[in-house]
Short mmCIF file of C-alpha atoms and ligand atoms in Angstrom, two decimals:
data_model
loop_
_atom_site.label_atom_id
_atom_site.label_comp_id
_atom_site.label_asym_id
_atom_site.label_seq_id
_atom_site.Cartn_x
_atom_site.Cartn_y
_atom_site.Cartn_z
CA MET A 1471 23.51 -27.86 50.01
CA GLY A 1472 20.92 -29.81 48.20
CA GLY A 1473 17.48 -29.58 49.10
CA GLN A 1474 14.16 -28.62 47.26
CA PRO A 1475 14.51 -28.07 43.33
CA MET A 1476 13.65 -24.34 42.66
CA PHE A 1477 11.02 -23.73 40.12
CA ILE A 1478 10.94 -19.83 38.83
CA LEU A 1479 8.55 -21.26 35.85
CA SER A 1480 4.98 -22.62 36.23
CA GLU A 1481 4.41 -25.82 35.74
CA ASP A 1482 2.23 -24.99 32.73
CA THR A 1483 4.87 -23.02 31.01
CA GLU A 1484 6.14 -24.54 27.53
CA ARG A 1485 10.21 -24.74 26.92
CA THR A 1486 12.42 -25.50 24.06
CA ARG A 1487 16.10 -25.02 24.72
CA GLY A 1488 18.83 -24.92 22.54
CA GLN A 1489 19.12 -26.88 19.34
CA ASP A 1490 15.59 -27.90 19.60
CA ALA A 1491 14.56 -24.12 19.64
CA GLN A 1492 16.95 -22.95 17.39
CA SER A 1493 15.49 -25.60 14.53
CA SER A 1494 11.97 -25.25 15.20
CA ASN A 1495 12.05 -21.65 15.03
CA ILE A 1496 14.29 -22.02 11.79
CA ALA A 1497 11.83 -24.41 10.27
CA ALA A 1498 8.97 -22.37 11.08
CA GLY A 1499 10.58 -18.97 9.43
CA LYS A 1500 11.75 -21.10 6.43
CA ALA A 1501 8.45 -22.29 5.86
CA VAL A 1502 7.07 -18.92 5.67
CA SER A 1503 9.40 -17.40 3.19
CA GLU A 1504 9.17 -21.26 1.20
CA ALA A 1505 5.14 -20.02 1.26
CA VAL A 1506 5.66 -16.92 -0.73
CA ARG A 1507 8.53 -17.98 -2.84
CA THR A 1508 6.41 -19.12 -5.84
CA THR A 1509 4.99 -15.82 -6.21
CA LEU A 1510 8.05 -13.64 -6.60
CA GLY A 1511 8.52 -12.02 -9.80
CA PRO A 1512 6.52 -11.00 -13.30
CA ARG A 1513 5.57 -15.15 -13.96
CA GLY A 1514 5.21 -15.68 -10.01
CA MET A 1515 2.15 -17.62 -9.51
CA ASP A 1516 -1.01 -16.41 -7.26
CA LYS A 1517 -2.40 -17.48 -3.87
CA MET A 1518 -6.23 -17.69 -3.44
CA LEU A 1519 -6.84 -16.82 0.52
CA VAL A 1520 -10.16 -18.15 1.75
CA SER A 1521 -10.85 -16.70 5.43
CA ASP A 1522 -12.88 -18.65 8.03
CA ALA A 1523 -15.75 -16.61 7.03
CA GLY A 1524 -15.24 -17.86 3.48
CA ASP A 1525 -14.12 -14.24 2.00
CA VAL A 1526 -12.01 -15.19 -0.98
CA VAL A 1527 -8.67 -12.89 -1.67
CA ILE A 1528 -6.61 -13.62 -4.79
CA THR A 1529 -3.65 -12.38 -4.78
CA ASN A 1530 0.53 -11.89 -5.57
CA ASP A 1531 1.24 -9.78 -3.06
CA GLY A 1532 3.58 -11.10 -0.85
CA ALA A 1533 2.43 -8.53 2.36
CA THR A 1534 -1.08 -9.64 1.59
CA ILE A 1535 -0.38 -13.38 1.72
CA LEU A 1536 0.94 -13.59 4.94
CA GLY A 1537 -1.20 -10.79 6.60
CA GLU A 1538 -4.11 -13.06 5.57
CA MET A 1539 -2.60 -16.43 6.73
CA ASP A 1540 -3.36 -17.55 10.18
CA ILE A 1541 0.22 -17.56 11.29
CA GLU A 1542 1.02 -18.34 14.94
CA HIS A 1543 4.63 -19.81 15.34
CA PRO A 1544 6.09 -17.09 16.66
CA ALA A 1545 9.52 -17.17 14.52
CA ALA A 1546 7.33 -17.31 11.81
CA GLN A 1547 5.26 -14.20 12.77
CA MET A 1548 8.90 -12.56 12.71
CA ILE A 1549 9.21 -12.97 9.33
CA THR A 1550 5.89 -11.60 8.52
CA GLU A 1551 6.90 -8.80 10.23
CA VAL A 1552 9.42 -8.43 8.15
CA ALA A 1553 7.19 -8.19 4.90
CA GLU A 1554 4.89 -5.21 6.66
CA THR A 1555 8.06 -3.51 7.89
CA GLN A 1556 8.81 -3.27 3.96
CA GLU A 1557 5.34 -2.35 2.69
CA GLU A 1558 5.15 0.05 5.25
CA GLU A 1559 8.65 1.71 4.65
CA VAL A 1560 8.80 1.71 1.07
CA GLY A 1561 5.25 -0.23 -0.40
CA ASP A 1562 7.09 -3.06 -2.42
CA GLY A 1563 9.53 -5.66 -2.32
CA THR A 1564 7.77 -7.96 0.44
CA THR A 1565 8.42 -10.78 -1.44
CA THR A 1566 11.72 -10.31 -1.79
CA ALA A 1567 12.45 -9.47 1.75
CA ALA A 1568 10.65 -12.64 2.83
CA VAL A 1569 12.36 -14.68 0.57
CA LEU A 1570 15.69 -13.66 1.45
CA ALA A 1571 15.04 -13.73 5.32
CA GLY A 1572 14.06 -17.30 5.14
CA GLN A 1573 17.12 -18.14 3.14
CA LEU A 1574 19.12 -16.52 5.63
CA LEU A 1575 17.62 -18.91 8.09
CA ALA A 1576 18.07 -21.80 6.03
CA LYS A 1577 22.04 -21.19 5.13
CA ALA A 1578 21.95 -20.44 9.19
CA GLU A 1579 20.87 -23.83 9.91
CA THR A 1580 23.75 -25.57 7.74
CA LEU A 1581 26.24 -23.39 9.55
CA LEU A 1582 24.84 -24.21 12.79
CA ASP A 1583 25.13 -27.73 11.74
CA ASP A 1584 28.63 -27.01 11.28
CA ASP A 1585 29.22 -26.29 14.67
CA VAL A 1586 29.92 -22.20 13.85
CA HIS A 1587 28.54 -20.26 16.35
CA PRO A 1588 25.27 -18.12 16.17
CA THR A 1589 27.53 -15.01 17.44
CA THR A 1590 29.43 -15.43 14.48
CA ILE A 1591 26.58 -15.80 12.26
CA VAL A 1592 25.25 -12.99 13.39
CA GLU A 1593 28.34 -10.93 13.21
CA GLY A 1594 29.22 -12.10 9.60
CA TYR A 1595 25.91 -11.47 8.35
CA HIS A 1596 25.79 -7.83 9.60
CA GLU A 1597 29.21 -7.62 7.90
CA ALA A 1598 28.08 -8.94 4.61
CA ALA A 1599 24.86 -6.41 4.81
CA GLN A 1600 26.88 -3.45 5.03
CA LEU A 1601 28.38 -4.98 1.65
CA ALA A 1602 25.47 -5.54 0.51
CA HIS A 1603 24.28 -1.86 0.79
CA GLU A 1604 27.82 -0.61 -1.26
CA ALA A 1605 26.62 -2.69 -3.68
CA VAL A 1606 23.44 -1.31 -4.45
CA ASP A 1607 24.60 2.08 -3.92
CA GLU A 1608 27.04 1.15 -6.92
CA GLN A 1609 24.49 0.10 -8.94
CA VAL A 1610 21.91 3.04 -8.67
CA LEU A 1611 21.23 4.83 -12.16
CA ALA A 1612 19.56 7.95 -11.64
CA GLY A 1613 19.50 9.57 -7.94
CA ASP A 1614 17.30 12.25 -7.65
CA ASP A 1615 17.15 13.01 -11.18
CA LEU A 1616 14.71 10.61 -12.91
CA ASP A 1617 13.48 10.59 -16.33
CA ASP A 1618 9.81 10.03 -17.15
CA ASP A 1619 11.29 6.80 -18.90
CA ARG A 1620 12.65 5.23 -15.81
CA LEU A 1621 9.97 5.89 -13.66
CA ARG A 1622 7.20 4.39 -16.11
CA GLY A 1623 10.13 1.67 -16.16
CA VAL A 1624 10.11 0.98 -12.07
CA ALA A 1625 6.32 1.60 -12.14
CA ARG A 1626 5.30 -0.72 -14.80
CA THR A 1627 8.30 -3.18 -13.03
CA SER A 1628 6.48 -2.85 -9.78
CA MET A 1629 2.88 -4.22 -11.66
CA THR A 1630 4.54 -6.67 -13.90
CA GLY A 1631 2.74 -10.25 -13.14
CA LYS A 1632 0.44 -8.34 -10.86
CA GLY A 1633 -3.47 -8.39 -11.74
CA THR A 1634 -3.53 -5.74 -13.82
CA GLY A 1635 -6.42 -6.87 -15.71
CA ASP A 1636 -6.68 -6.53 -19.64
CA VAL A 1637 -5.09 -2.95 -19.70
CA GLY A 1638 -1.68 -4.13 -19.10
CA ALA A 1639 1.26 -2.37 -16.32
CA GLU A 1640 1.96 -0.27 -19.37
CA ALA A 1641 -0.63 1.97 -19.54
CA LEU A 1642 -1.10 1.72 -15.85
CA ALA A 1643 2.34 3.26 -15.57
CA GLU A 1644 1.78 5.90 -17.66
CA THR A 1645 -1.29 6.91 -15.47
CA VAL A 1646 1.09 6.24 -12.32
CA VAL A 1647 3.76 8.56 -13.82
CA GLU A 1648 1.05 10.99 -14.75
CA ALA A 1649 -0.31 10.81 -11.17
CA ILE A 1650 3.11 11.46 -9.30
CA ARG A 1651 4.16 14.26 -11.42
CA GLN A 1652 1.27 16.26 -10.72
CA VAL A 1653 1.79 16.50 -6.97
CA GLU A 1654 5.52 16.81 -7.42
CA GLY A 1655 6.42 19.99 -5.61
CA ASP A 1656 9.97 21.26 -4.42
CA ASP A 1657 9.83 18.95 -1.36
CA GLY A 1658 9.24 15.77 -3.05
CA VAL A 1659 6.16 13.74 -4.07
CA ALA A 1660 3.18 14.80 -1.86
CA ARG A 1661 1.77 11.36 -1.89
CA ASP A 1662 -1.05 11.57 0.02
CA GLU A 1663 -2.49 13.60 -2.06
CA ILE A 1664 -3.13 10.87 -4.59
CA SER A 1665 -6.09 8.57 -3.86
CA ILE A 1666 -7.23 5.07 -5.41
CA ARG A 1667 -10.91 5.09 -6.17
CA THR A 1668 -11.93 1.91 -7.45
CA GLN A 1669 -15.52 1.12 -9.35
CA THR A 1670 -16.43 -2.14 -10.93
CA GLY A 1671 -18.59 -2.83 -14.02
CA SER A 1672 -16.26 -2.17 -16.74
CA SER A 1673 -13.16 -3.38 -18.11
CA SER A 1674 -9.78 -2.29 -17.01
CA SER A 1675 -8.69 -0.35 -19.62
CA ALA A 1676 -11.38 2.15 -18.54
CA THR A 1677 -8.86 3.11 -15.75
CA GLU A 1678 -7.87 6.93 -15.79
CA LEU A 1679 -6.64 10.15 -13.62
CA VAL A 1680 -8.98 12.43 -12.31
CA GLU A 1681 -7.54 15.60 -11.44
CA GLY A 1682 -9.29 15.85 -8.07
CA VAL A 1683 -11.69 14.20 -5.87
CA ILE A 1684 -14.07 11.17 -5.80
CA SER A 1685 -16.25 10.91 -3.47
CA GLU A 1686 -18.74 7.96 -2.99
CA GLU A 1687 -21.97 9.60 -1.62
CA GLU A 1688 -24.66 10.02 -3.43
CA PRO A 1689 -26.80 13.35 -4.15
CA VAL A 1690 -29.61 13.43 -1.52
CA ARG A 1691 -32.19 13.98 -4.02
CA GLU A 1692 -32.81 13.17 -7.55
CA ASP A 1693 -33.82 16.50 -8.45
CA MET A 1694 -30.83 18.42 -7.56
CA PRO A 1695 -28.47 19.33 -10.49
CA LYS A 1696 -26.12 16.65 -11.86
CA SER A 1697 -23.43 18.92 -12.92
CA VAL A 1698 -21.99 22.52 -11.73
CA GLU A 1699 -19.39 24.08 -13.58
CA ASN A 1700 -17.06 26.75 -11.55
CA ALA A 1701 -18.91 25.81 -8.49
CA SER A 1702 -19.17 27.13 -4.85
CA ILE A 1703 -18.40 24.55 -2.46
CA ALA A 1704 -19.41 24.57 1.50
CA VAL A 1705 -18.40 21.55 3.52
CA LEU A 1706 -20.82 21.60 6.44
CA ASP A 1707 -20.39 19.36 9.81
CA VAL A 1708 -24.08 20.59 10.23
CA GLU A 1709 -27.37 18.39 11.09
CA PHE A 1710 -29.85 19.52 8.75
CA ASP A 1711 -32.95 18.99 11.45
CA ILE A 1712 -34.61 20.38 13.76
CA ARG A 1713 -32.60 21.80 16.20
CA GLU A 1714 -32.69 20.19 19.89
CA ALA A 1715 -34.08 22.95 21.67
CA ASN A 1716 -37.03 22.95 19.26
CA VAL A 1717 -37.47 19.95 19.19
CA ASP A 1718 -37.88 19.36 22.47
CA ALA A 1719 -40.20 21.83 23.11
CA GLU A 1720 -43.57 20.72 23.89
CA TYR A 1721 -46.43 22.42 21.36
CA ASP A 1722 -49.80 22.64 22.74
CA VAL A 1723 -51.96 21.22 19.56
CA SER A 1724 -55.20 21.59 21.00
CA SER A 1725 -56.03 23.42 17.94
CA VAL A 1726 -55.51 23.18 13.99
CA ASP A 1727 -54.06 26.26 14.26
CA GLN A 1728 -51.50 25.78 16.76
CA LEU A 1729 -50.51 22.68 14.85
CA ASN A 1730 -49.99 24.51 11.56
CA ALA A 1731 -48.08 27.14 13.55
CA ALA A 1732 -45.92 24.20 14.98
CA ILE A 1733 -45.15 22.93 11.56
CA ASP A 1734 -44.78 26.57 9.89
CA ALA A 1735 -41.77 27.07 12.34
CA GLU A 1736 -40.44 23.84 11.21
CA GLU A 1737 -40.68 24.64 7.88
CA SER A 1738 -39.41 27.93 7.93
CA GLN A 1739 -36.41 26.67 9.95
CA PHE A 1740 -35.67 24.06 7.04
CA GLU A 1741 -36.22 26.79 4.28
CA GLN A 1742 -33.81 29.22 6.62
CA TYR A 1743 -30.70 26.45 5.84
CA ALA A 1744 -31.22 26.52 2.48
CA ASP A 1745 -31.75 30.27 2.26
CA ALA A 1746 -28.04 30.69 3.83
CA LEU A 1747 -26.61 28.32 1.40
CA ALA A 1748 -28.19 30.31 -1.58
CA ASP A 1749 -27.60 33.95 -0.14
CA LEU A 1750 -23.58 32.78 -0.40
CA ASP A 1751 -24.43 31.34 -3.68
CA VAL A 1752 -23.34 27.90 -2.78
CA ASP A 1753 -23.37 25.27 -5.77
CA VAL A 1754 -22.48 22.27 -4.00
CA ALA A 1755 -22.61 21.06 -0.05
CA PHE A 1756 -20.67 18.38 1.22
CA VAL A 1757 -22.44 17.77 4.67
CA THR A 1758 -21.12 15.09 7.11
CA GLU A 1759 -24.08 14.70 8.98
CA ASP A 1760 -27.88 13.85 7.98
CA ILE A 1761 -30.15 16.14 6.13
CA GLU A 1762 -33.81 16.01 6.71
CA ASP A 1763 -36.10 15.12 3.53
CA ARG A 1764 -37.76 18.80 3.66
CA ALA A 1765 -34.39 20.29 4.17
CA ALA A 1766 -33.01 18.53 0.89
CA ALA A 1767 -36.24 19.53 -0.92
CA TYR A 1768 -35.66 23.02 -0.20
CA LEU A 1769 -32.09 22.68 -1.25
CA ALA A 1770 -33.13 20.94 -4.53
CA GLU A 1771 -35.75 24.40 -4.91
CA GLU A 1772 -32.43 26.80 -4.97
CA GLY A 1773 -30.45 24.36 -7.31
CA ILE A 1774 -28.27 23.21 -4.63
CA LEU A 1775 -26.46 20.03 -5.30
CA ALA A 1776 -25.73 18.26 -1.85
CA PHE A 1777 -24.21 15.26 -0.73
CA GLU A 1778 -25.45 13.52 3.22
CA GLY A 1779 -23.08 11.60 5.44
CA VAL A 1780 -20.20 12.34 3.73
CA ASP A 1781 -17.32 10.61 5.44
CA ASP A 1782 -14.64 12.18 7.26
CA ASP A 1783 -11.34 11.48 4.83
CA GLU A 1784 -13.59 12.73 2.21
CA ALA A 1785 -14.61 15.48 3.57
CA ARG A 1786 -10.71 16.55 4.39
CA SER A 1787 -9.79 15.83 0.65
CA ILE A 1788 -12.40 17.82 -0.74
CA VAL A 1789 -11.29 20.33 1.80
CA ARG A 1790 -7.83 20.27 0.99
CA ALA A 1791 -8.74 19.91 -3.26
CA THR A 1792 -10.98 23.31 -3.20
CA GLY A 1793 -9.74 25.27 -0.13
CA ALA A 1794 -12.78 25.38 1.99
CA SER A 1795 -12.95 25.78 5.29
CA ARG A 1796 -15.05 23.01 7.49
CA VAL A 1797 -18.01 24.97 8.93
CA GLY A 1798 -19.91 23.50 12.15
CA ALA A 1799 -22.95 26.24 12.11
CA ILE A 1800 -24.54 27.64 9.26
CA GLU A 1801 -25.04 30.79 10.83
CA ASP A 1802 -21.46 30.64 10.67
CA LEU A 1803 -20.95 30.39 7.36
CA GLU A 1804 -19.05 32.95 5.19
CA ALA A 1805 -18.18 33.70 1.86
CA SER A 1806 -14.77 33.17 2.57
CA ASP A 1807 -14.80 29.52 3.91
CA LEU A 1808 -16.19 28.28 0.34
CA GLY A 1809 -13.69 26.10 -1.51
CA GLU A 1810 -13.83 26.25 -5.41
CA ALA A 1811 -13.77 23.91 -7.94
CA GLU A 1812 -14.00 23.92 -12.04
CA GLN A 1813 -16.41 21.16 -12.17
CA VAL A 1814 -18.61 19.10 -9.72
CA ARG A 1815 -20.49 16.31 -11.61
CA VAL A 1816 -22.25 12.98 -10.21
CA GLU A 1817 -21.96 9.92 -12.60
CA SER A 1818 -23.75 6.74 -12.60
CA PHE A 1819 -21.93 3.74 -12.96
CA GLY A 1820 -24.48 0.70 -12.40
CA GLU A 1821 -26.28 0.64 -9.00
CA ASP A 1822 -24.06 3.18 -8.11
CA GLU A 1823 -23.21 7.38 -8.26
CA LEU A 1824 -19.95 8.54 -7.70
CA ALA A 1825 -19.38 12.28 -7.34
CA PHE A 1826 -16.17 13.97 -9.22
CA VAL A 1827 -14.79 17.55 -7.84
CA GLU A 1828 -12.35 18.75 -9.93
CA GLY A 1829 -9.75 21.26 -10.92
CA GLY A 1830 -9.98 22.33 -7.63
CA ALA A 1831 -9.00 25.76 -6.78
CA ALA A 1832 -6.46 24.70 -3.71
CA ALA A 1833 -4.05 21.64 -3.61
CA GLU A 1834 -3.29 19.37 -6.24
CA ALA A 1835 -5.48 16.38 -5.50
CA VAL A 1836 -5.52 13.54 -8.11
CA THR A 1837 -7.52 10.21 -8.17
CA VAL A 1838 -6.67 7.24 -9.93
CA PHE A 1839 -9.79 6.11 -11.02
CA ALA A 1840 -9.52 2.32 -11.29
CA ARG A 1841 -11.95 -0.11 -13.27
CA GLY A 1842 -12.57 -3.85 -13.61
CA GLY A 1843 -15.03 -6.23 -14.13
CA THR A 1844 -15.47 -7.49 -10.57
CA ASP A 1845 -14.50 -6.64 -7.28
CA HIS A 1846 -11.32 -9.37 -7.30
CA VAL A 1847 -10.43 -7.38 -10.33
CA THR A 1848 -10.32 -4.00 -9.07
CA ASP A 1849 -8.99 -5.16 -5.37
CA GLU A 1850 -6.01 -6.65 -6.96
CA LEU A 1851 -5.66 -3.87 -9.36
CA GLU A 1852 -6.16 -0.98 -6.36
CA ARG A 1853 -3.05 -3.18 -4.68
CA ALA A 1854 -0.68 -3.11 -7.78
CA LEU A 1855 -1.64 0.69 -8.24
CA HIS A 1856 -0.69 1.26 -4.52
CA ASP A 1857 2.38 -0.59 -4.65
CA ALA A 1858 3.55 1.00 -8.04
CA LEU A 1859 2.86 4.92 -6.80
CA ASP A 1860 4.97 3.89 -3.90
CA VAL A 1861 7.84 2.73 -5.69
CA ALA A 1862 7.98 5.62 -7.96
CA THR A 1863 7.62 7.73 -4.81
CA ALA A 1864 10.33 5.74 -3.50
CA ALA A 1865 12.47 6.00 -6.76
CA LEU A 1866 12.03 10.31 -6.94
CA ASP A 1867 12.36 10.60 -3.14
CA SER A 1868 14.70 8.19 -1.73
CA GLY A 1869 17.70 7.17 -3.75
CA GLY A 1870 16.75 6.38 -7.47
CA VAL A 1871 16.64 3.31 -9.15
CA VAL A 1872 18.73 0.17 -9.65
CA PRO A 1873 18.76 -2.31 -12.26
CA GLY A 1874 15.81 -5.22 -11.33
CA GLY A 1875 15.10 -8.53 -12.70
CA GLY A 1876 17.72 -9.78 -10.39
CA ALA A 1877 20.57 -7.97 -11.64
CA SER A 1878 21.23 -5.83 -8.09
CA GLU A 1879 21.11 -9.20 -6.60
CA ILE A 1880 23.94 -10.82 -8.96
CA ALA A 1881 25.53 -7.59 -8.13
CA ILE A 1882 25.09 -8.02 -4.49
CA ALA A 1883 26.20 -11.53 -4.29
CA ALA A 1884 29.44 -11.10 -6.93
CA HIS A 1885 30.48 -7.89 -4.16
CA VAL A 1886 29.81 -9.92 -1.31
CA ARG A 1887 32.02 -12.68 -2.75
CA ASP A 1888 34.60 -10.66 -3.85
CA GLN A 1889 35.28 -9.21 -0.29
CA THR A 1890 35.33 -12.52 1.66
CA ALA A 1891 38.91 -13.40 1.13
CA SER A 1892 39.76 -10.40 3.28
CA ILE A 1893 37.61 -11.41 5.90
CA GLU A 1894 39.42 -13.81 8.75
CA GLY A 1895 38.26 -16.95 10.17
CA ARG A 1896 35.00 -18.54 10.61
CA ARG A 1897 32.85 -15.13 10.11
CA GLN A 1898 33.97 -15.73 6.70
CA LEU A 1899 31.43 -18.68 5.90
CA ALA A 1900 28.76 -16.71 7.24
CA VAL A 1901 29.53 -14.14 4.62
CA GLU A 1902 29.57 -16.28 1.70
CA ALA A 1903 26.29 -18.01 3.35
CA PHE A 1904 24.73 -14.43 3.08
CA ALA A 1905 25.58 -14.41 -0.69
CA ASP A 1906 24.48 -17.67 -1.25
CA ALA A 1907 21.37 -16.72 0.06
CA VAL A 1908 20.62 -13.36 -1.82
CA ASP A 1909 21.60 -15.69 -5.25
CA VAL A 1910 18.14 -17.72 -4.48
CA LEU A 1911 16.29 -14.35 -5.47
CA PRO A 1912 17.46 -14.64 -9.18
CA ARG A 1913 17.46 -18.05 -9.07
CA THR A 1914 13.87 -18.07 -8.29
CA LEU A 1915 13.18 -15.69 -10.81
CA ALA A 1916 14.50 -18.15 -13.32
CA GLU A 1917 12.43 -21.05 -11.99
CA ASN A 1918 9.13 -18.83 -11.77
CA THR A 1919 9.94 -18.03 -15.38
CA GLY A 1920 10.13 -21.78 -16.29
CA MET A 1921 14.03 -21.60 -16.84
CA ASP A 1922 16.42 -23.85 -15.62
CA PRO A 1923 17.86 -22.14 -12.45
CA ILE A 1924 21.50 -23.12 -12.45
CA ASP A 1925 21.99 -22.37 -16.32
CA ALA A 1926 20.26 -18.71 -15.85
CA LEU A 1927 22.82 -18.41 -12.52
CA VAL A 1928 25.56 -18.98 -14.51
CA ASP A 1929 24.68 -17.06 -17.07
CA LEU A 1930 24.00 -14.00 -15.72
CA ARG A 1931 27.14 -13.82 -13.33
CA SER A 1932 29.24 -14.43 -16.61
CA ARG A 1933 27.51 -11.36 -18.10
CA HIS A 1934 27.66 -9.42 -14.88
CA ASP A 1935 31.09 -10.26 -15.03
CA SER A 1936 31.74 -9.12 -18.63
CA GLU A 1937 28.94 -6.00 -19.21
CA GLY A 1938 28.63 -4.58 -15.05
CA ARG A 1939 25.02 -5.61 -14.67
CA ALA A 1940 22.50 -8.77 -16.05
CA GLY A 1941 19.33 -9.27 -15.17
CA LEU A 1942 16.16 -11.78 -16.13
CA ILE A 1943 13.98 -10.19 -18.53
CA SER A 1944 11.11 -11.87 -18.67
CA GLU A 1945 9.59 -12.37 -22.08
CA GLY A 1946 6.17 -14.05 -22.98
CA GLN A 1947 6.27 -17.60 -21.51
CA THR A 1948 9.97 -17.51 -20.76
CA GLY A 1949 12.67 -15.21 -19.85
CA ARG A 1950 16.60 -14.06 -21.19
CA ALA A 1951 19.57 -12.85 -19.76
CA ASP A 1952 19.80 -9.30 -20.52
CA ASP A 1953 20.44 -5.74 -19.55
CA PRO A 1954 17.33 -4.68 -17.53
CA VAL A 1955 18.03 -0.95 -18.29
CA GLU A 1956 17.69 -1.38 -21.88
CA ALA A 1957 14.42 -3.50 -21.06
CA GLY A 1958 12.99 -0.77 -18.75
CA VAL A 1959 13.22 -3.47 -16.01
CA PHE A 1960 13.93 -1.16 -12.77
CA ASP A 1961 13.36 -1.38 -8.65
CA PRO A 1962 13.66 1.65 -6.46
CA ALA A 1963 17.34 1.37 -4.38
CA ALA A 1964 14.98 2.01 -1.20
CA VAL A 1965 13.15 -1.63 -1.79
CA LYS A 1966 16.80 -2.97 -1.70
CA HIS A 1967 18.42 -1.24 1.20
CA GLU A 1968 14.93 -2.08 3.10
CA ALA A 1969 15.10 -5.71 2.21
CA ILE A 1970 18.56 -6.27 3.41
CA GLU A 1971 17.78 -4.25 6.21
CA SER A 1972 15.05 -6.10 7.58
CA ALA A 1973 15.64 -9.30 6.55
CA THR A 1974 19.30 -9.47 8.21
CA GLU A 1975 17.77 -8.34 11.36
CA ALA A 1976 14.86 -10.91 11.62
CA ALA A 1977 17.29 -13.83 10.44
CA THR A 1978 19.76 -12.59 12.81
CA MET A 1979 17.37 -12.27 15.78
CA ILE A 1980 15.51 -15.69 15.50
CA ALA A 1981 19.47 -17.47 15.28
CA ARG A 1982 20.31 -16.18 18.06
CA ILE A 1983 17.22 -17.59 20.19
CA ASP A 1984 18.29 -20.44 22.03
CA ASP A 1985 15.36 -21.04 24.67
CA VAL A 1986 11.68 -20.70 23.89
CA ILE A 1987 9.67 -19.73 26.77
CA SER A 1988 5.93 -19.54 26.21
CA ALA A 1989 3.18 -19.73 28.90
CA ASP A 1990 0.59 -22.02 28.20
CA ASN A 1991 -2.48 -20.79 27.52
P1 LIG B 3076 7.97 -8.55 -4.62
O1 LIG B 3076 7.06 -8.59 -3.47
O2 LIG B 3076 9.36 -8.75 -4.04
O3 LIG B 3076 7.87 -7.02 -5.12
P2 LIG B 3076 7.28 -9.75 -6.89
O4 LIG B 3076 6.62 -10.38 -7.45
O5 LIG B 3076 7.09 -7.92 -7.18
O6 LIG B 3076 7.94 -9.52 -5.56
O7 LIG B 3076 8.76 -9.49 -7.99
C1 LIG B 3076 9.70 -8.82 -7.62
C2 LIG B 3076 10.87 -8.72 -8.43
O8 LIG B 3076 10.61 -9.06 -10.04
C3 LIG B 3076 11.85 -8.00 -8.67
O9 LIG B 3076 13.45 -8.34 -8.67
C4 LIG B 3076 11.75 -7.50 -10.17
O10 LIG B 3076 13.10 -6.47 -10.69
C5 LIG B 3076 11.10 -8.29 -10.91
N1 LIG B 3076 10.46 -8.29 -12.16
C6 LIG B 3076 9.13 -7.17 -12.56
N2 LIG B 3076 9.18 -7.19 -13.50
C7 LIG B 3076 10.27 -7.80 -14.39
C8 LIG B 3076 10.52 -7.99 -15.77
N3 LIG B 3076 9.64 -8.01 -16.97
N4 LIG B 3076 11.43 -9.03 -16.36
C9 LIG B 3076 11.88 -9.20 -15.17
N5 LIG B 3076 12.20 -9.47 -14.05
C10 LIG B 3076 10.83 -8.49 -13.36
MG1 LIG B 3077 6.59 -6.24 -6.04
#
């Protein structure tokens, strides 16, 4: 045989194999999860992220941090994806999931060093994950019958330590539950009917629930009404301008009379738009296209409040809330296309004006109107509210709540350890390692609260054994081991299930890789 060696990869290809590949992947995964570890829990720290362009984001939100970081290593990207999946599926627990994935990798590294085969680790982790799901199910407090108290608890827990400004998580939780209850129906929570609108220029304590839609558009003219009660509303995809055909027509303006005639023709066209709306008693028009100045003047004369350039999403919300139908031509507009709202009013906030469409006749659309002093405050407030709305929805629609503050993690680790004795061979080591990885979550909560992590863990375990559950309740500058149910600290069960699922998947996928082949580019 012999002869020429065979090259199946181009010379530019970089290749890392075996242990080298594994340790580089694991190190990258761990590094990413370490990056978010200090933000976990109510006393977690914030991160300030500065983009290439110099934009600054200050946040405590795991998915946001990882999303803003410029992560290149493929294994590190997989951990980022864990956080993304978590955010998409349940809207919270992104830090938890990323930290767990990193810890599973760290423990896997130790096992690999001890010559446990990757396949054994993968099997052990999957088995342990099953046990972890069981433990979460056992901890569920109220399946589909959550009272407002617990719902507020789960919303508040998700917001504690986030940038909730001076208003505090308590008051916001109340607004969140109010919003959720408004859109709750037989088919569950219509989460899409809840929007968040932010506006700077006030303290966050002015945050409130508006029963309707808030549009960013300003009235086309100052002399239009600022407020209309029992409003008939038209939503139009119509350009309020001279039609193409008319524009193209060439006027022979050799005489002043002819010029006047041409102008009159245009004027009458503008007037017709306003007349058509007035004839149907339209009070408010939301127009997705432009309104020519002279057309606007006629609308104002008829006392119609009109908005132009309304964006598509807003037009859709207004349609859903008021029962209007979108119409593409003025001639087609009929009385049955109009929507209704108890009130449409325009309010000024410093430089900005917002239009409130309240008490719409159709859907129960609601908007959380989030206020704050600066954009940084309202941005973080919006993220916190977003999470809180998602967790409350997840709690109501997918499986209730479990005690928070690390209590469910303590229960998971205990349950997994209980079962290890019955597991044969080296897989047992992997199952144990899984429990150790889960322990890092309450440990980190303790660390971030300024408590001694070892003492806290010992304390939590013994309380868990004697009382069935124990969590770290953050209190002022420190924390104590106590019953999270009494303290009102809850997480949705779905958040825990998802974190176990996605962290296990990413960690086992990374642990399996023993060859990294990258095209040079
Ligand atoms: P994640 O991105 O994983 O949601 P967070 O920073 O939001 O990370 O922290 C979530 C953890 O903080 C959960 O385990 C939750 O139970 C815990 N937690 C929230 N509020 C409290 C509180 N007041 N006391 C103790 N733990 C809390
Ligand atoms: Mg959270």
